[in-house]
CSV table of C-alpha atoms in Angstrom, one decimal:
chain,number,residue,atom,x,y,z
A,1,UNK,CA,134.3,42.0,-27.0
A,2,UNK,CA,135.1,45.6,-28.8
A,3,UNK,CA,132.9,48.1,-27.5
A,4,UNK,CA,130.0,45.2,-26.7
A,5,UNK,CA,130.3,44.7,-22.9
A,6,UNK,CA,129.3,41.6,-21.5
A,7,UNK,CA,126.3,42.8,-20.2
A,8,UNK,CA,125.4,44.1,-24.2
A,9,UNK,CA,125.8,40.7,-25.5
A,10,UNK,CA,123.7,38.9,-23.2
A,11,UNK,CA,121.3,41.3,-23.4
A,12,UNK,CA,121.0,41.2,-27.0
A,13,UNK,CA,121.4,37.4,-26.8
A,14,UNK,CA,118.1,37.7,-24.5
A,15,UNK,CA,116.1,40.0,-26.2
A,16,UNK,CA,116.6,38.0,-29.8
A,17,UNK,CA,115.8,34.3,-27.8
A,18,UNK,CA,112.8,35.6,-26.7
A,19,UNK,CA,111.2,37.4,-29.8
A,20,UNK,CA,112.3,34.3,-31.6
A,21,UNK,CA,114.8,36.5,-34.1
A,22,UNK,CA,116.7,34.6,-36.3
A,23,UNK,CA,119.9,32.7,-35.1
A,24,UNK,CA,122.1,34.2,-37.5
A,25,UNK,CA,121.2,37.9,-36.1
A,26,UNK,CA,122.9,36.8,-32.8
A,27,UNK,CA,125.8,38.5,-31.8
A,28,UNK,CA,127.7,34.9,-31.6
A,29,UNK,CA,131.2,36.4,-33.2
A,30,UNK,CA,131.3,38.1,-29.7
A,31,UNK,CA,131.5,35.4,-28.0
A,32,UNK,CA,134.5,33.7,-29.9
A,33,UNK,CA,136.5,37.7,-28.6
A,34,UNK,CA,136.1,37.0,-25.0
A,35,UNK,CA,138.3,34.4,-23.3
A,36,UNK,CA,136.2,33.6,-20.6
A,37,UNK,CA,133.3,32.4,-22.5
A,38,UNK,CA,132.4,29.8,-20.4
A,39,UNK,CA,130.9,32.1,-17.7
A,40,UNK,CA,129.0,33.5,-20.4
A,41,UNK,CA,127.5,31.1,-21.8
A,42,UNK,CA,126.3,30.1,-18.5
A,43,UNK,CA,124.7,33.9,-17.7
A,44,UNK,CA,123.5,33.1,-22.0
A,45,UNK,CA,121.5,30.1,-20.9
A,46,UNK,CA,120.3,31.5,-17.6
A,47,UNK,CA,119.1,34.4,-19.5
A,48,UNK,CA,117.1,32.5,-22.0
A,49,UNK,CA,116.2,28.9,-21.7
A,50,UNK,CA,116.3,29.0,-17.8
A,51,UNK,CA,114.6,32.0,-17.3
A,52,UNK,CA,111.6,32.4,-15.7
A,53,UNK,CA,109.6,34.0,-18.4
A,54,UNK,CA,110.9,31.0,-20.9
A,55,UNK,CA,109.5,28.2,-18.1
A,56,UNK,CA,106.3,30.0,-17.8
A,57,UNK,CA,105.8,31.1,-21.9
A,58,UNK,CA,108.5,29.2,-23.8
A,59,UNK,CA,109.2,29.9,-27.3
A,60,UNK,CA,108.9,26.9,-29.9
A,61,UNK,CA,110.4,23.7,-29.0
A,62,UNK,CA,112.0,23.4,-32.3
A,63,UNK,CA,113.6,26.7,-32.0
A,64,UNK,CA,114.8,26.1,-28.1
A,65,UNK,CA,116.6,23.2,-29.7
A,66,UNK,CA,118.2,25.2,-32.3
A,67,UNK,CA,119.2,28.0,-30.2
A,68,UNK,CA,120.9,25.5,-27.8
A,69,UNK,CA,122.9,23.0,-30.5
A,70,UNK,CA,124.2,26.4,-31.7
A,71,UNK,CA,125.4,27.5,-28.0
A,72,UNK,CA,126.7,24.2,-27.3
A,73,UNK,CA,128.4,24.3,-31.1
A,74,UNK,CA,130.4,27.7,-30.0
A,75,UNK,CA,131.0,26.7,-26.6
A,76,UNK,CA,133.0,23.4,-28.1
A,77,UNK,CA,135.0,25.7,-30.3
A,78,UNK,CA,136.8,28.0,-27.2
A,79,UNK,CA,136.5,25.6,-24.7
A,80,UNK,CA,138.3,22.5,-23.6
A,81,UNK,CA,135.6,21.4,-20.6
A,82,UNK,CA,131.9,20.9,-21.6
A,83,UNK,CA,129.1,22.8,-19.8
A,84,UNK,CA,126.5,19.6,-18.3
A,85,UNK,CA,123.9,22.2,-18.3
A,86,UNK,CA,124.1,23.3,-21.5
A,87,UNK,CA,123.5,19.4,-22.4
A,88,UNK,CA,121.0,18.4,-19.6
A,89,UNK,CA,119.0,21.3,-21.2
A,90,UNK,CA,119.1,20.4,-24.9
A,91,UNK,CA,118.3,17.0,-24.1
A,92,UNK,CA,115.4,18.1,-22.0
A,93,UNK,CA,113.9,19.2,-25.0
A,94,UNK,CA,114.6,16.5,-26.9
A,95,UNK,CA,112.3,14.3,-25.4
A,96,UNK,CA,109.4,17.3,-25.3
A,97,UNK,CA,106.8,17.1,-27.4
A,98,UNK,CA,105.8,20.4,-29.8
A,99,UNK,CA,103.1,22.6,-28.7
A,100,UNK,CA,100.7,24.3,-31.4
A,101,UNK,CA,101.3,27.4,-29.3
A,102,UNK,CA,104.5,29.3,-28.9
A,103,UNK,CA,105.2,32.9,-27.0
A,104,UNK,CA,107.5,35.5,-28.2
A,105,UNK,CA,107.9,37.9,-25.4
A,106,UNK,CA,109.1,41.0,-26.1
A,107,UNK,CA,110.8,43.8,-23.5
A,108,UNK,CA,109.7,47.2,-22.6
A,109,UNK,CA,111.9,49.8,-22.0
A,110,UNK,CA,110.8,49.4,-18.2
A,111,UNK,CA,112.5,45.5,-18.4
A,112,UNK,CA,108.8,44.1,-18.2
A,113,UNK,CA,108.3,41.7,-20.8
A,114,UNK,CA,105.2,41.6,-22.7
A,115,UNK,CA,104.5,37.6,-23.9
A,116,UNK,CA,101.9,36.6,-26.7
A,117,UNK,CA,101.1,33.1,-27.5
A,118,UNK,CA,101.3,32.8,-31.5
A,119,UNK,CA,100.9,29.8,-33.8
A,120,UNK,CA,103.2,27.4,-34.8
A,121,UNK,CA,102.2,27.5,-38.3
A,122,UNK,CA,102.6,31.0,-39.5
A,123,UNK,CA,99.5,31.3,-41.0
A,124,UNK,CA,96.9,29.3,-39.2
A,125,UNK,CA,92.9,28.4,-39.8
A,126,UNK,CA,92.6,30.7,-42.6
A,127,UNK,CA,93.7,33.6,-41.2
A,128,UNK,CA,97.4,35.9,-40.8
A,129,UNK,CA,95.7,37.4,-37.2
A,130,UNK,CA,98.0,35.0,-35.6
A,131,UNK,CA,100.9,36.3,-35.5
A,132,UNK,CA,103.0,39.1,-34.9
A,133,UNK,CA,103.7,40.7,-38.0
A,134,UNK,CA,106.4,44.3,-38.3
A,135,UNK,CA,104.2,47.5,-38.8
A,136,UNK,CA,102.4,46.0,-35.4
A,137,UNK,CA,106.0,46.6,-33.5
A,138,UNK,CA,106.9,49.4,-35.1
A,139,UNK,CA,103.2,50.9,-34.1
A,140,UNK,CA,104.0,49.9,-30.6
A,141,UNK,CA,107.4,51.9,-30.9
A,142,UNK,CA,105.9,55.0,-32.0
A,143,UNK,CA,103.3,54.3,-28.9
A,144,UNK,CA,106.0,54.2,-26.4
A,145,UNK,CA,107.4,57.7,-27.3
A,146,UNK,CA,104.3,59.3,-27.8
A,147,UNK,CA,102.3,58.4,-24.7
A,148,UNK,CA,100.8,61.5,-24.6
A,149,UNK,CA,98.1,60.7,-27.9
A,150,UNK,CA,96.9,58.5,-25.5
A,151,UNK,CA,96.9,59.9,-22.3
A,152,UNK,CA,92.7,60.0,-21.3
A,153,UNK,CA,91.2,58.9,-24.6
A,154,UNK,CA,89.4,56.0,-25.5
A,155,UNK,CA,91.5,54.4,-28.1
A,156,UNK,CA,90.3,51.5,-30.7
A,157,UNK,CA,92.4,49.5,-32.4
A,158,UNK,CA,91.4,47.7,-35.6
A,159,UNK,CA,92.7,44.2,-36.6
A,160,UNK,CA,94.3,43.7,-33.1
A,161,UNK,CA,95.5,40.2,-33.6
A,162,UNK,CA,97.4,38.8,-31.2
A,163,UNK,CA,97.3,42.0,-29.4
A,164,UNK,CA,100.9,43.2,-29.0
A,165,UNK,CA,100.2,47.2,-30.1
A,166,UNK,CA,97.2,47.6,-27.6
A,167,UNK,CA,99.1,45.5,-24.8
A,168,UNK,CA,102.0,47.8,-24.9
A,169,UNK,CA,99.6,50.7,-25.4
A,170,UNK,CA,97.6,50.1,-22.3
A,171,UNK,CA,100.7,49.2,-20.3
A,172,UNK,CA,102.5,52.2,-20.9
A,173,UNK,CA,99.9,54.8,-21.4
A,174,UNK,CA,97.3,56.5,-18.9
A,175,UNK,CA,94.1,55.8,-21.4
A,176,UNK,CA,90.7,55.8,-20.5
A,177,UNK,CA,89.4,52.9,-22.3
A,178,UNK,CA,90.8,50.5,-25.2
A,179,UNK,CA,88.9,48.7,-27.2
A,180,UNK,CA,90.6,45.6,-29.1
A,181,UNK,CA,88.7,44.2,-32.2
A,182,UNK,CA,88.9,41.6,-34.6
A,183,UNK,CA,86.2,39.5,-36.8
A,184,UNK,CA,88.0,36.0,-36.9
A,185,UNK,CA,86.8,34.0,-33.7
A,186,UNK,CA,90.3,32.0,-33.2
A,187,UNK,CA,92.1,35.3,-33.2
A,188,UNK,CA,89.6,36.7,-30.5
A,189,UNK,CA,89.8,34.2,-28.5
A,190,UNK,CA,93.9,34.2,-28.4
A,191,UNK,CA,93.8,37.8,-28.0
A,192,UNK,CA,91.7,37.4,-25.1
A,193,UNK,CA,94.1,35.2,-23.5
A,194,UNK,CA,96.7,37.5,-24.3
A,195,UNK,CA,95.0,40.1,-22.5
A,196,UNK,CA,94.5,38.0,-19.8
A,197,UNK,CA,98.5,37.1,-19.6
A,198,UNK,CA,99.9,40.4,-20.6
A,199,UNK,CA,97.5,43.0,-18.8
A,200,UNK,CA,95.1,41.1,-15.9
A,201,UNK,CA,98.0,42.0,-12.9
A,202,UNK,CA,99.4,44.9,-14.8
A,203,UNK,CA,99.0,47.3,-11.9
A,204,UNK,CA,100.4,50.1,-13.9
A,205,UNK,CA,97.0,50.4,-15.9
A,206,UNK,CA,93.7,51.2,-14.7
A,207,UNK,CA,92.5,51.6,-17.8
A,208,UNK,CA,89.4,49.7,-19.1
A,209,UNK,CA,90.1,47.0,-21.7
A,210,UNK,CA,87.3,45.5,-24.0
A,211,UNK,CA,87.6,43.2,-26.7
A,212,UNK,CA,85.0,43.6,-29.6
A,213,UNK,CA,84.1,41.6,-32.7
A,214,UNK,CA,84.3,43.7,-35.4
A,215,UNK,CA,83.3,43.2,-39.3
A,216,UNK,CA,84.5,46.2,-41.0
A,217,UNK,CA,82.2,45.9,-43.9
A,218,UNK,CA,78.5,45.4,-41.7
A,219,UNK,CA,79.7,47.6,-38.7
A,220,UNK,CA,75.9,48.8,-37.2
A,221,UNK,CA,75.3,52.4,-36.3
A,222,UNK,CA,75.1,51.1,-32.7
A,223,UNK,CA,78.1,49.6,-31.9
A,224,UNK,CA,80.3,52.8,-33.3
A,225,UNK,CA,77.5,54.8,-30.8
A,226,UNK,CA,79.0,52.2,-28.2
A,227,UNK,CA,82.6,52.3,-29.1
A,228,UNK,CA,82.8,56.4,-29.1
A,229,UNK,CA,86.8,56.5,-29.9
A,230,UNK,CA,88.6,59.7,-30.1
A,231,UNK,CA,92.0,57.9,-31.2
A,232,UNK,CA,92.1,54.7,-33.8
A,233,UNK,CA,94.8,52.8,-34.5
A,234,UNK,CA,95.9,50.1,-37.1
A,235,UNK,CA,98.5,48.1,-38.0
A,236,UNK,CA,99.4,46.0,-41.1
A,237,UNK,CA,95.6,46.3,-42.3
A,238,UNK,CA,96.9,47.4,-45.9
A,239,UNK,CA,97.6,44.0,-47.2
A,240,UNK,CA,94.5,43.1,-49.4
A,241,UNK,CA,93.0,45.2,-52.3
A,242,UNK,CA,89.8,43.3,-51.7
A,243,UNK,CA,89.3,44.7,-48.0
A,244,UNK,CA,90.8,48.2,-49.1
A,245,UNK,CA,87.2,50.0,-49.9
A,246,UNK,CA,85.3,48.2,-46.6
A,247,UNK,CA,88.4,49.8,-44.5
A,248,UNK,CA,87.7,53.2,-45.9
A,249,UNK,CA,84.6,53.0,-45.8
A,250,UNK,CA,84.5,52.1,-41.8
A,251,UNK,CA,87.3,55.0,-41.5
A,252,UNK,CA,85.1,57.4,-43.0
A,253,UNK,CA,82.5,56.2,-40.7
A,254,UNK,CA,84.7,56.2,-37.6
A,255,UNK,CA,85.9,59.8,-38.4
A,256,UNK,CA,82.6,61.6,-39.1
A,257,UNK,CA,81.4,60.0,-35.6
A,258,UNK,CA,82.1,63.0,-33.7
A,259,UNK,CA,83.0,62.3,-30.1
A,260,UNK,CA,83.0,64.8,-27.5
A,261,UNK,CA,82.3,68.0,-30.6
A,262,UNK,CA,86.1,66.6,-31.8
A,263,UNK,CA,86.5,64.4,-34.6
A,264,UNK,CA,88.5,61.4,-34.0
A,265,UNK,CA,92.4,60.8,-35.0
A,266,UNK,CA,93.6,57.5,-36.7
A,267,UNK,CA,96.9,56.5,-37.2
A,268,UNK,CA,97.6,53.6,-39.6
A,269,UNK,CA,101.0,51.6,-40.1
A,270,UNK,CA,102.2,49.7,-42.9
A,271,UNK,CA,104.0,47.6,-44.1
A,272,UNK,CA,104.4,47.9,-48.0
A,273,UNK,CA,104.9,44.7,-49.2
A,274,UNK,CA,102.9,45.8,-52.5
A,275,UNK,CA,103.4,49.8,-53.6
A,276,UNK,CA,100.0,49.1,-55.9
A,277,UNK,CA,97.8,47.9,-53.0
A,278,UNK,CA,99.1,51.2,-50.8
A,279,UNK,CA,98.6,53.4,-53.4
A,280,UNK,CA,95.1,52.0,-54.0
A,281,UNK,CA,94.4,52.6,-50.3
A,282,UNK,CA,95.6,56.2,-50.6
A,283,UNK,CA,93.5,56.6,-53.4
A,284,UNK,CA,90.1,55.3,-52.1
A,285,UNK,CA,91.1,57.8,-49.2
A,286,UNK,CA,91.0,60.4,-51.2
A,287,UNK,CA,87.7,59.5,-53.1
A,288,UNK,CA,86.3,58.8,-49.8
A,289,UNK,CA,87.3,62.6,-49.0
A,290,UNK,CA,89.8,61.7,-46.4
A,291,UNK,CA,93.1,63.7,-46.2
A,292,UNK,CA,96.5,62.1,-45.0
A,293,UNK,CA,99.6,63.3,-43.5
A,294,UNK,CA,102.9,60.9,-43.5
A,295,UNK,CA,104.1,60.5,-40.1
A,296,UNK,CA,107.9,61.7,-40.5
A,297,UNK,CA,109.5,61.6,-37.0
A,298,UNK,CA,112.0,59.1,-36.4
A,299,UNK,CA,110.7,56.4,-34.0
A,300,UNK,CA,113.5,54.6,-31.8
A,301,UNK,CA,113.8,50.6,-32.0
A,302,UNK,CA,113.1,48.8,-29.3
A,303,UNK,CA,112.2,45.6,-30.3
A,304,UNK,CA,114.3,42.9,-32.3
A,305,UNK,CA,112.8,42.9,-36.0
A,306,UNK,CA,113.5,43.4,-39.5
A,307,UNK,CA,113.4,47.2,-40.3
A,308,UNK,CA,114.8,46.7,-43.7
A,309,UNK,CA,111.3,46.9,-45.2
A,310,UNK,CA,109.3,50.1,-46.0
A,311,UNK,CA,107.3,50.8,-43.2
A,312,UNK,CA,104.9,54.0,-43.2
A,313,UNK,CA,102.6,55.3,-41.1
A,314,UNK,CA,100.0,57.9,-41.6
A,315,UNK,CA,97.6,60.1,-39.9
A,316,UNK,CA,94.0,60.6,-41.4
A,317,UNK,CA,91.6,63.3,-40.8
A,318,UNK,CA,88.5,64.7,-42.5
């Protein structure tokens, strides 16, 4: 297995099943190295579609079955007996019936797994809220290894989503308060039940978690007076020139809503699909008076995703 120990490969096997990462980002060619493959294809399958976490939040039936015709494929190629589990299981799910819902679960550095229900269809009753989408991981990354933003504060996150950044947030961090938010009501209510899978018996936290509807362009004077956040976050908000001067405008808002004497901090990350719309949301920044910093230091992976695209994150202050 070259420098991959067994352990590596059906860890990395593991982690990629459950966030749903592509098949052909699987380290399979590791598997045709070692002669005893058998053996682990059985830890492969125990680790993924007979693990607990996949009996209790399962990823999509379609991709279970693709994950598994491709095991059995490279098990037939080194191995002269066939594995009845590896078939019992495949056609287990071939008489299943597909769920609207699917969970990609993703690990924390501590080996708890964090599991959010998404959509089938990636973009779902109008909206793109859910779904787990890149700058969100890579905001939770940057979380992880700077738990001491949060440590104390009441923390509000715009455009929550499913909920992955604050659910890692609050799991890993000593906060005060967090406050999810989101306007569409089907993305509120599956964050909520996110919340409910991923933090309810998290006895790590004792932080207190709301979850607030939030229109960014008819925000009332009251509700920021309620939400009093010294840290916001964001992730993947940038998307849409036509949102680009409400978001400001709420940041400007947010930012001149002094909490405790101290203005608060905001960190936003993006992914820049389209240089044109970023540069327009840097732009009505500065019109708006806000100043921005880039965020340079290096943030460790610790999820499976794509970090081939641009992704940037910033820091705004008055």
């Amino acid at each position: 297995m070259g420098h991959k120990t067994k352990k590596d490969v059906i860890h990395s096997f593991q982690v990629n099943f459950f966030a749903m990462g592509l098949l052909n980002k699987f380290p399979w060619d590791s598997l045709d190295e070692e002669l005893t493959t058998s053996d682990i294809i059985m830890d492969i399958l125990q680790k993924t579609c007979l693990h607990p976490i996949c009996l209790k939040n399962p990823p999509s039936l379609k991709y279970r079955r693709r994950f598994l015709t491709e095991l059995i494929k490279r098990h037939e190629m080194i191995a002269a007996e066939p594995l009845d589990e590896l078939y019992d299981a495949l056609g287990e799910l071939m008489c299943a019936q597909e769920e609207d819902v699917c969970y990609k679960s993703y690990f924390l550095p501590t080996g708890d797994a964090v599991s959010l229900a998404e959509n089938v269809a990636l973009i779902a009753q109008g909206t793109t809220g859910l779904v787990t989408w890149e700058a969100a991981l890579y905001l939770a990354e940057w979380a992880l290894g700077n738990t001491h933003i949060f440590k104390s504060k009441t923390v509000l996150e715009l455009g929550s989503g499913i909920g992955l950044t604050g659910i890692v947030v609050c799991r890993s961090s000593s906060l005060t308060k967090y406050i999810f938010s989101d306007c569409h009501q089907t993305v509120l209510q599956r964050l909520k039940d996110n919340i409910t899978n991923s933090l309810t018996n998290s006895d790590s936290n004792s932080a207190s978690v709301n979850v607030e509807e939030l229109h960014w362009e008819n925000v009332s004077e009251e509700q920021l007076q309620r939400i009093q956040a010294n840290t916001i976050i964001a992730a993947d908000v940038v998307y849409d020139p036509d949102i680009i001067a409400c978001l400001v405008k709420l940041l400007s808002r947010l930012l001149n809503c002094k909490v405790q004497e101290n203005h608060p901090d905001v960190y936003i990350a993006s992914t820049v699909r389209n240089p044109q719309t970023y540069d327009c949301f840097k732009e009505e920044l500065e019109r708006a008076g806000l100043r921005h910093v880039i965020m340079k230091d290096s943030v460790a992976q610790v999820f499976p995703y794509n970090r081939a695209s641009t992704i940037e994150m910033i820091k705004i202050h008055v």
